One Martini backbone bead per residue (centre of mass of N, CA, C, O) as a GRO file, in nm:
protein
   73
    1UNK     BB    1   0.056   0.064  -0.019
    2UNK     BB    2   0.299   0.258  -0.002
    3UNK     BB    3   0.378   0.243  -0.304
    4UNK     BB    4   0.115   0.361  -0.416
    5UNK     BB    5   0.145   0.637  -0.274
    6UNK     BB    6   0.415   0.716  -0.404
    7UNK     BB    7   0.315   0.707  -0.697
    8UNK     BB    8   0.092   0.917  -0.668
    9UNK     BB    9   0.277   1.149  -0.580
   10UNK     BB   10   0.460   1.146  -0.827
   11UNK     BB   11   0.241   1.199  -1.038
   12UNK     BB   12   0.144   1.466  -0.922
   13UNK     BB   13   0.415   1.618  -0.945
   14UNK     BB   14   0.445   1.587  -1.251
   15UNK     BB   15   0.189   1.744  -1.323
   16UNK     BB   16   0.260   2.006  -1.180
   17UNK     BB   17   0.529   2.059  -1.327
   18UNK     BB   18   0.405   2.075  -1.607
   19UNK     BB   19   0.222   2.322  -1.548
   20UNK     BB   20   0.445   2.515  -1.462
   21UNK     BB   21   0.598   2.505  -1.728
   22UNK     BB   22   0.367   2.611  -1.904
   23UNK     BB   23   0.325   2.878  -1.758
   24UNK     BB   24   0.613   2.986  -1.804
   25UNK     BB   25   0.602   2.968  -2.119
   26UNK     BB   26   0.360   3.195  -2.136
   27UNK     BB   27   0.538   3.401  -2.064
   28UNK     BB   28   0.675   3.728  -2.155
   29UNK     BB   29   0.961   3.556  -2.167
   30UNK     BB   30   1.250   3.434  -2.178
   31UNK     BB   31   1.364   3.110  -2.154
   32UNK     BB   32   1.618   3.181  -1.984
   33UNK     BB   33   1.430   3.267  -1.747
   34UNK     BB   34   1.195   3.054  -1.711
   35UNK     BB   35   1.396   2.808  -1.656
   36UNK     BB   36   1.485   2.945  -1.356
   37UNK     BB   37   1.219   2.917  -1.216
   38UNK     BB   38   1.024   2.897  -0.957
   39UNK     BB   39   0.712   2.841  -0.849
   40UNK     BB   40   0.665   3.111  -0.702
   41UNK     BB   41   0.754   3.290  -0.943
   42UNK     BB   42   0.547   3.195  -1.145
   43UNK     BB   43   0.300   3.288  -0.986
   44UNK     BB   44   0.379   3.583  -0.946
   45UNK     BB   45   0.413   3.658  -1.251
   46UNK     BB   46   0.133   3.570  -1.345
   47UNK     BB   47  -0.039   3.757  -1.166
   48UNK     BB   48   0.091   4.019  -1.265
   49UNK     BB   49   0.020   3.984  -1.563
   50UNK     BB   50  -0.289   3.965  -1.527
   51UNK     BB   51  -0.326   4.240  -1.395
   52UNK     BB   52  -0.212   4.403  -1.631
   53UNK     BB   53  -0.425   4.306  -1.842
   54UNK     BB   54  -0.663   4.438  -1.694
   55UNK     BB   55  -0.551   4.736  -1.692
   56UNK     BB   56  -0.413   4.666  -2.002
   57UNK     BB   57  -0.565   4.616  -2.260
   58UNK     BB   58  -0.575   4.528  -2.564
   59UNK     BB   59  -0.617   4.823  -2.758
   60UNK     BB   60  -0.596   5.041  -2.572
   61UNK     BB   61  -0.552   5.388  -2.521
   62UNK     BB   62  -0.341   5.318  -2.266
   63UNK     BB   63  -0.121   5.223  -2.427
   64UNK     BB   64   0.192   5.202  -2.445
   65UNK     BB   65   0.451   5.327  -2.595
   66UNK     BB   66   0.679   5.285  -2.822
   67UNK     BB   67   1.000   5.388  -2.789
   68UNK     BB   68   1.078   5.429  -3.108
   69UNK     BB   69   0.780   5.567  -3.211
   70UNK     BB   70   0.535   5.660  -2.999
   71UNK     BB   71   0.349   5.420  -3.052
   72UNK     BB   72   0.140   5.189  -3.035
   73UNK     BB   73   0.170   4.833  -3.056
   0.00000   0.00000   0.00000
């Protein structure tokens, strides 16, 4: 029974790690950075990114200007 419990825990951790990896991959950051993140950082950056998207939706007139052109991206 103990072995079955260990296998279940291992499978759960593998699934969680896979989802964390996918979440990190979806962040708008270079893979050189996202590949170095721990789980807490992935969650923190993801929630910050989602909050930013709520405050500044794509295509809104409050979108920051692109530094080189001065126009919205």
